C-alpha atoms as a printed R data frame, in Angstrom:
    type eleno elety resid chain resno       x       y       z
1   ATOM     1    CA   UNK     A     1   5.145 -15.657 -16.075
2   ATOM     2    CA   UNK     A     2   2.819 -14.020 -18.595
3   ATOM     3    CA   UNK     A     3  -0.240 -14.712 -16.413
4   ATOM     4    CA   UNK     A     4   1.570 -13.353 -13.366
5   ATOM     5    CA   UNK     A     5   2.480 -10.210 -15.321
6   ATOM     6    CA   UNK     A     6  -1.118  -9.689 -16.463
7   ATOM     7    CA   UNK     A     7  -2.421 -10.282 -12.938
8   ATOM     8    CA   UNK     A     8   0.042  -7.730 -11.533
9   ATOM     9    CA   UNK     A     9  -1.098  -5.140 -14.079
10  ATOM    10    CA   UNK     A    10  -4.748  -5.869 -13.264
11  ATOM    11    CA   UNK     A    11  -4.129  -5.248  -9.570
12  ATOM    12    CA   UNK     A    12  -1.862  -2.200  -9.899
13  ATOM    13    CA   UNK     A    13  -3.805  -0.375 -12.632
14  ATOM    14    CA   UNK     A    14  -6.457   0.473 -10.024
15  ATOM    15    CA   UNK     A    15  -3.896   2.596  -8.156
16  ATOM    16    CA   UNK     A    16  -2.745   4.280 -11.375
17  ATOM    17    CA   UNK     A    17  -6.337   5.293 -12.075
18  ATOM    18    CA   UNK     A    18  -6.625   6.613  -8.515
19  ATOM    19    CA   UNK     A    19  -3.554   8.801  -9.026
20  ATOM    20    CA   UNK     A    20  -5.007  10.320 -12.185
21  ATOM    21    CA   UNK     A    21  -8.415  10.819 -10.603
22  ATOM    22    CA   UNK     A    22  -7.034  12.637  -7.580
23  ATOM    23    CA   UNK     A    23  -4.944  14.990  -9.726
24  ATOM    24    CA   UNK     A    24  -8.061  16.357 -11.423
25  ATOM    25    CA   UNK     A    25 -10.493  16.371  -8.504
26  ATOM    26    CA   UNK     A    26  -9.789  19.947  -7.349
27  ATOM    27    CA   UNK     A    27 -10.246  21.470 -10.808
28  ATOM    28    CA   UNK     A    28 -13.496  19.575 -11.392
29  ATOM    29    CA   UNK     A    29 -15.021  20.494  -8.026
30  ATOM    30    CA   UNK     A    30 -14.267  24.204  -8.424
31  ATOM    31    CA   UNK     A    31 -15.584  24.348 -11.992
32  ATOM    32    CA   UNK     A    32 -18.663  22.105 -11.774
33  ATOM    33    CA   UNK     A    33 -19.473  21.735  -8.065
34  ATOM    34    CA   UNK     A    34 -19.335  18.742  -5.774
35  ATOM    35    CA   UNK     A    35 -22.848  17.444  -6.425
36  ATOM    36    CA   UNK     A    36 -22.489  17.421 -10.216
37  ATOM    37    CA   UNK     A    37 -19.068  15.787  -9.979
38  ATOM    38    CA   UNK     A    38 -20.422  13.055  -7.716
39  ATOM    39    CA   UNK     A    39 -23.323  12.388 -10.080
40  ATOM    40    CA   UNK     A    40 -21.016  12.111 -13.105
41  ATOM    41    CA   UNK     A    41 -18.628   9.990 -11.073
42  ATOM    42    CA   UNK     A    42 -21.447   7.561 -10.288
43  ATOM    43    CA   UNK     A    43 -22.162   7.159 -14.000
44  ATOM    44    CA   UNK     A    44 -18.450   6.539 -14.558
45  ATOM    45    CA   UNK     A    45 -18.423   3.796 -11.908
46  ATOM    46    CA   UNK     A    46 -21.569   2.129 -13.299
47  ATOM    47    CA   UNK     A    47 -19.998   2.023 -16.776
48  ATOM    48    CA   UNK     A    48 -16.796   0.547 -15.299
49  ATOM    49    CA   UNK     A    49 -18.749  -2.126 -13.413
50  ATOM    50    CA   UNK     A    50 -20.724  -3.012 -16.550
51  ATOM    51    CA   UNK     A    51 -17.546  -3.382 -18.599
52  ATOM    52    CA   UNK     A    52 -16.001  -5.740 -16.040
53  ATOM    53    CA   UNK     A    53 -19.232  -7.701 -15.657
54  ATOM    54    CA   UNK     A    54 -19.435  -8.328 -19.414
55  ATOM    55    CA   UNK     A    55 -15.792  -9.412 -19.699
56  ATOM    56    CA   UNK     A    56 -16.584 -13.109 -19.296
57  ATOM    57    CA   UNK     A    57 -19.293 -13.074 -21.966
58  ATOM    58    CA   UNK     A    58 -16.976 -11.187 -24.320
59  ATOM    59    CA   UNK     A    59 -14.033 -13.447 -23.320
60  ATOM    60    CA   UNK     A    60 -11.841 -10.367 -22.943
61  ATOM    61    CA   UNK     A    61  -9.470  -9.852 -20.039
62  ATOM    62    CA   UNK     A    62  -8.726  -6.404 -21.499
63  ATOM    63    CA   UNK     A    63 -12.208  -5.332 -20.380
64  ATOM    64    CA   UNK     A    64 -11.242  -6.133 -16.792
65  ATOM    65    CA   UNK     A    65  -8.140  -3.963 -17.161
66  ATOM    66    CA   UNK     A    66 -10.183  -1.085 -18.564
67  ATOM    67    CA   UNK     A    67 -12.846  -1.466 -15.861
68  ATOM    68    CA   UNK     A    68 -10.290  -1.590 -13.065
69  ATOM    69    CA   UNK     A    69  -8.579   1.519 -14.411
70  ATOM    70    CA   UNK     A    70 -11.908   3.362 -14.562
71  ATOM    71    CA   UNK     A    71 -12.787   2.201 -11.041
72  ATOM    72    CA   UNK     A    72  -9.467   3.593  -9.827
73  ATOM    73    CA   UNK     A    73 -10.195   6.981 -11.359
74  ATOM    74    CA   UNK     A    74 -13.683   6.961  -9.861
75  ATOM    75    CA   UNK     A    75 -13.146   5.508  -6.399
76  ATOM    76    CA   UNK     A    76  -9.501   5.888  -5.496
77  ATOM    77    CA   UNK     A    77  -6.979   3.603  -3.877
78  ATOM    78    CA   UNK     A    78  -8.028   1.508  -0.907
79  ATOM    79    CA   UNK     A    79  -5.072   2.495   1.269
80  ATOM    80    CA   UNK     A    80  -4.390   6.070   0.180
81  ATOM    81    CA   UNK     A    81  -7.487   8.271  -0.269
82  ATOM    82    CA   UNK     A    82  -7.160   9.297  -3.903
83  ATOM    83    CA   UNK     A    83  -9.384   9.203  -6.917
84  ATOM    84    CA   UNK     A    84 -12.315  11.526  -7.532
85  ATOM    85    CA   UNK     A    85 -14.898  10.085  -5.153
86  ATOM    86    CA   UNK     A    86 -12.906   9.986  -1.916
87  ATOM    87    CA   UNK     A    87 -11.944  13.679  -1.603
88  ATOM    88    CA   UNK     A    88 -15.300  14.745  -3.060
89  ATOM    89    CA   UNK     A    89 -17.265  12.615  -0.622
90  ATOM    90    CA   UNK     A    90 -15.317  13.935   2.367
91  ATOM    91    CA   UNK     A    91 -15.850  17.538   1.334
92  ATOM    92    CA   UNK     A    92 -19.519  17.208   0.437
93  ATOM    93    CA   UNK     A    93 -20.501  15.314   3.599
94  ATOM    94    CA   UNK     A    94 -18.616  17.787   5.792
95  ATOM    95    CA   UNK     A    95 -20.058  20.861   4.085
96  ATOM    96    CA   UNK     A    96 -23.709  19.784   4.115
97  ATOM    97    CA   UNK     A    97 -23.613  18.678   7.779
98  ATOM    98    CA   UNK     A    98 -24.552  21.020  10.641
99  ATOM    99    CA   UNK     A    99 -21.584  22.184  12.682
100 ATOM   100    CA   UNK     A   100 -22.458  20.038  15.703
101 ATOM   101    CA   UNK     A   101 -22.668  16.880  13.557
102 ATOM   102    CA   UNK     A   102 -19.790  17.617  11.165
103 ATOM   103    CA   UNK     A   103 -17.185  15.575  13.015
104 ATOM   104    CA   UNK     A   104 -19.510  12.602  13.344
105 ATOM   105    CA   UNK     A   105 -20.527  12.790   9.674
106 ATOM   106    CA   UNK     A   106 -16.911  12.849   8.501
107 ATOM   107    CA   UNK     A   107 -16.016   9.910  10.732
108 ATOM   108    CA   UNK     A   108 -18.732   7.758   9.150
109 ATOM   109    CA   UNK     A   109 -16.854   7.771   5.834
110 ATOM   110    CA   UNK     A   110 -13.979   5.751   7.292
111 ATOM   111    CA   UNK     A   111 -16.448   3.350   8.889
112 ATOM   112    CA   UNK     A   112 -18.235   2.673   5.601
113 ATOM   113    CA   UNK     A   113 -14.948   2.337   3.686
114 ATOM   114    CA   UNK     A   114 -13.901  -0.407   6.113
115 ATOM   115    CA   UNK     A   115 -17.366  -1.980   6.007
116 ATOM   116    CA   UNK     A   116 -17.341  -1.970   2.204
117 ATOM   117    CA   UNK     A   117 -13.907  -3.592   2.039
118 ATOM   118    CA   UNK     A   118 -14.998  -6.253   4.518
119 ATOM   119    CA   UNK     A   119 -18.185  -7.011   2.576
120 ATOM   120    CA   UNK     A   120 -16.199  -7.185  -0.664
121 ATOM   121    CA   UNK     A   121 -13.627  -9.576   0.766
122 ATOM   122    CA   UNK     A   122 -16.288 -11.817   2.291
123 ATOM   123    CA   UNK     A   123 -18.347 -11.806  -0.905
124 ATOM   124    CA   UNK     A   124 -15.246 -12.752  -2.883
125 ATOM   125    CA   UNK     A   125 -14.865 -16.106  -1.141
126 ATOM   126    CA   UNK     A   126 -15.210 -19.161  -3.392
127 ATOM   127    CA   UNK     A   127 -18.276 -20.294  -1.448
128 ATOM   128    CA   UNK     A   128 -20.085 -17.049  -2.310
129 ATOM   129    CA   UNK     A   129 -19.458 -14.831  -5.367
130 ATOM   130    CA   UNK     A   130 -15.861 -15.882  -5.927
131 ATOM   131    CA   UNK     A   131 -16.868 -19.066  -7.721
132 ATOM   132    CA   UNK     A   132 -16.114 -19.831 -11.356
133 ATOM   133    CA   UNK     A   133 -19.629 -18.946 -12.477
134 ATOM   134    CA   UNK     A   134 -20.435 -15.964 -10.224
135 ATOM   135    CA   UNK     A   135 -17.280 -13.836 -10.288
136 ATOM   136    CA   UNK     A   136 -18.748 -11.502 -12.984
137 ATOM   137    CA   UNK     A   137 -21.543 -10.711 -10.503
138 ATOM   138    CA   UNK     A   138 -18.874  -9.741  -7.973
139 ATOM   139    CA   UNK     A   139 -17.333  -7.413 -10.560
140 ATOM   140    CA   UNK     A   140 -20.697  -5.759 -11.251
141 ATOM   141    CA   UNK     A   141 -21.482  -5.326  -7.537
142 ATOM   142    CA   UNK     A   142 -19.182  -2.283  -7.240
143 ATOM   143    CA   UNK     A   143 -21.692  -0.400  -9.365
144 ATOM   144    CA   UNK     A   144 -24.603  -0.955  -6.969
145 ATOM   145    CA   UNK     A   145 -23.624   1.737  -4.408
146 ATOM   146    CA   UNK     A   146 -23.005   4.133  -7.301
147 ATOM   147    CA   UNK     A   147 -26.492   3.382  -8.637
148 ATOM   148    CA   UNK     A   148 -28.045   4.058  -5.222
149 ATOM   149    CA   UNK     A   149 -26.250   7.399  -4.955
150 ATOM   150    CA   UNK     A   150 -27.123   8.286  -8.552
151 ATOM   151    CA   UNK     A   151 -30.841   7.833  -7.765
152 ATOM   152    CA   UNK     A   152 -30.860   9.590  -4.377
153 ATOM   153    CA   UNK     A   153 -28.325  12.422  -4.790
154 ATOM   154    CA   UNK     A   154 -30.516  14.593  -7.101
155 ATOM   155    CA   UNK     A   155 -32.822  15.160  -4.104
156 ATOM   156    CA   UNK     A   156 -29.953  16.824  -2.207
157 ATOM   157    CA   UNK     A   157 -28.871  20.437  -2.811
158 ATOM   158    CA   UNK     A   158 -25.420  21.609  -3.829
159 ATOM   159    CA   UNK     A   159 -22.924  22.284  -1.054
160 ATOM   160    CA   UNK     A   160 -23.737  25.659   0.628
161 ATOM   161    CA   UNK     A   161 -20.062  26.746   0.876
162 ATOM   162    CA   UNK     A   162 -19.589  26.020  -2.829
163 ATOM   163    CA   UNK     A   163 -22.640  28.095  -3.755
164 ATOM   164    CA   UNK     A   164 -21.472  31.065  -1.704
165 ATOM   165    CA   UNK     A   165 -17.677  30.916  -2.046
166 ATOM   166    CA   UNK     A   166 -17.298  29.868  -5.691
167 ATOM   167    CA   UNK     A   167 -20.605  30.957  -7.235
168 ATOM   168    CA   UNK     A   168 -21.404  33.998  -5.084
169 ATOM   169    CA   UNK     A   169 -25.024  32.807  -4.818
170 ATOM   170    CA   UNK     A   170 -26.067  33.897  -1.322
171 ATOM   171    CA   UNK     A   171 -29.752  33.152  -1.844
172 ATOM   172    CA   UNK     A   172 -28.959  29.705  -3.212
173 ATOM   173    CA   UNK     A   173 -26.724  29.106  -0.193
174 ATOM   174    CA   UNK     A   174 -29.502  30.069   2.233
175 ATOM   175    CA   UNK     A   175 -32.011  27.883   0.371
176 ATOM   176    CA   UNK     A   176 -29.636  24.891   0.488
177 ATOM   177    CA   UNK     A   177 -29.029  25.391   4.218
178 ATOM   178    CA   UNK     A   178 -32.768  25.501   4.942
179 ATOM   179    CA   UNK     A   179 -33.315  22.358   2.870
180 ATOM   180    CA   UNK     A   180 -30.520  20.513   4.679
181 ATOM   181    CA   UNK     A   181 -30.887  21.752   8.240
182 ATOM   182    CA   UNK     A   182 -34.514  22.876   8.361
183 ATOM   183    CA   UNK     A   183 -36.002  26.253   9.102
184 ATOM   184    CA   UNK     A   184 -34.257  28.247  11.782
185 ATOM   185    CA   UNK     A   185 -31.573  30.825  12.455
186 ATOM   186    CA   UNK     A   186 -28.457  29.797  10.526
187 ATOM   187    CA   UNK     A   187 -26.793  33.188  10.228
188 ATOM   188    CA   UNK     A   188 -23.771  32.032  12.261
189 ATOM   189    CA   UNK     A   189 -23.002  29.285   9.725
190 ATOM   190    CA   UNK     A   190 -23.426  31.715   6.824
191 ATOM   191    CA   UNK     A   191 -21.079  34.193   8.534
192 ATOM   192    CA   UNK     A   192 -18.462  31.439   8.864
193 ATOM   193    CA   UNK     A   193 -18.714  30.727   5.141
194 ATOM   194    CA   UNK     A   194 -18.366  34.452   4.361
195 ATOM   195    CA   UNK     A   195 -15.244  34.624   6.562
196 ATOM   196    CA   UNK     A   196 -13.846  31.599   4.736
197 ATOM   197    CA   UNK     A   197 -14.475  33.296   1.398
198 ATOM   198    CA   UNK     A   198 -12.655  36.445   2.575
199 ATOM   199    CA   UNK     A   199  -9.732  34.381   3.848
200 ATOM   200    CA   UNK     A   200  -9.414  32.436   0.604
201 ATOM   201    CA   UNK     A   201  -8.967  35.661  -1.388
202 ATOM   202    CA   UNK     A   202  -5.670  36.286   0.404
203 ATOM   203    CA   UNK     A   203  -4.396  32.708   0.106
204 ATOM   204    CA   UNK     A   204  -2.463  31.516  -2.892
205 ATOM   205    CA   UNK     A   205  -3.120  27.902  -3.864
206 ATOM   206    CA   UNK     A   206   0.230  26.198  -4.389
207 ATOM   207    CA   UNK     A   207   0.867  23.669  -7.114
208 ATOM   208    CA   UNK     A   208   2.651  20.417  -6.259
209 ATOM   209    CA   UNK     A   209   5.920  21.763  -7.662
210 ATOM   210    CA   UNK     A   210   5.615  25.027  -5.709
211 ATOM   211    CA   UNK     A   211   4.851  23.079  -2.554
212 ATOM   212    CA   UNK     A   212   7.991  20.980  -2.992
213 ATOM   213    CA   UNK     A   213  10.116  24.105  -3.483
214 ATOM   214    CA   UNK     A   214   8.691  26.011  -0.495
215 ATOM   215    CA   UNK     A   215  11.067  25.524   2.444
216 ATOM   216    CA   UNK     A   216   8.373  26.501   4.960
217 ATOM   217    CA   UNK     A   217   6.564  23.204   4.294
218 ATOM   218    CA   UNK     A   218   9.666  21.038   3.819
219 ATOM   219    CA   UNK     A   219   9.487  19.059   7.075
220 ATOM   220    CA   UNK     A   220   5.713  18.579   6.856
221 ATOM   221    CA   UNK     A   221   6.197  17.246   3.323
222 ATOM   222    CA   UNK     A   222   8.959  14.899   4.466
223 ATOM   223    CA   UNK     A   223   6.720  13.570   7.237
224 ATOM   224    CA   UNK     A   224   3.795  12.877   4.893
225 ATOM   225    CA   UNK     A   225   6.006  11.183   2.276
226 ATOM   226    CA   UNK     A   226   7.724   8.966   4.849
227 ATOM   227    CA   UNK     A   227   4.442   7.943   6.500
228 ATOM   228    CA   UNK     A   228   2.757   7.101   3.196
229 ATOM   229    CA   UNK     A   229   5.818   5.206   1.958
230 ATOM   230    CA   UNK     A   230   6.360   3.134   5.099
231 ATOM   231    CA   UNK     A   231   2.682   2.249   5.592
232 ATOM   232    CA   UNK     A   232   2.997   0.105   2.465
233 ATOM   233    CA   UNK     A   233   5.501  -2.075   4.365
234 ATOM   234    CA   UNK     A   234   3.189  -2.811   7.326
235 ATOM   235    CA   UNK     A   235   1.675  -5.904   5.669
236 ATOM   236    CA   UNK     A   236  -1.800  -4.548   4.930
237 ATOM   237    CA   UNK     A   237  -1.348  -4.993   1.165
238 ATOM   238    CA   UNK     A   238  -0.466  -8.653   1.672
239 ATOM   239    CA   UNK     A   239  -3.530  -9.123   3.872
């Protein structure tokens, strides 16, 4: 019973970390920018992977709990897109993509989530990295994509909408657009960002409590809650 209890905590603590990570993602992105947040998030994931990978040497199951919790904060839940990385990644990929490729770029995130889960499940088989001697390697492997992004992301600019809307840096926005999309006439995209900035000035950002009290969004809120609650009963968690 004690082992079952510890195993349940180990599995569920990932989701708890995802809940905490998602609650702070908006504040962090507005204050520090999407690129900086992603870079720091990669460091966070690498530290989490290292802690879990060293748990066998240290003979400490508590290190697995800590690592799983940190991974949840960094990556987010598998079923519900939470955590810091998932909303950040969606926003950054969409904002740095040209308008004609934006839909395609956003759709690739779901593809790579599914691909990553499949690779992880296959690698976790006993014949591969799920063996008694290699499971720490499987734990460390979640830090490899973070390491790749940590090395490559500094060569990318900050999100153009963030530079213009939140920082008011029009020249920085133009420079980022030219670096991302090449030389050319991009005034239409810049005008769209300016319109977005003007629209945001007249929009009040609601807190979770204010959203729940606002009757105008009551049925939309009911729909989202019911869908997210019932999807847990479809069997995907058992699979």
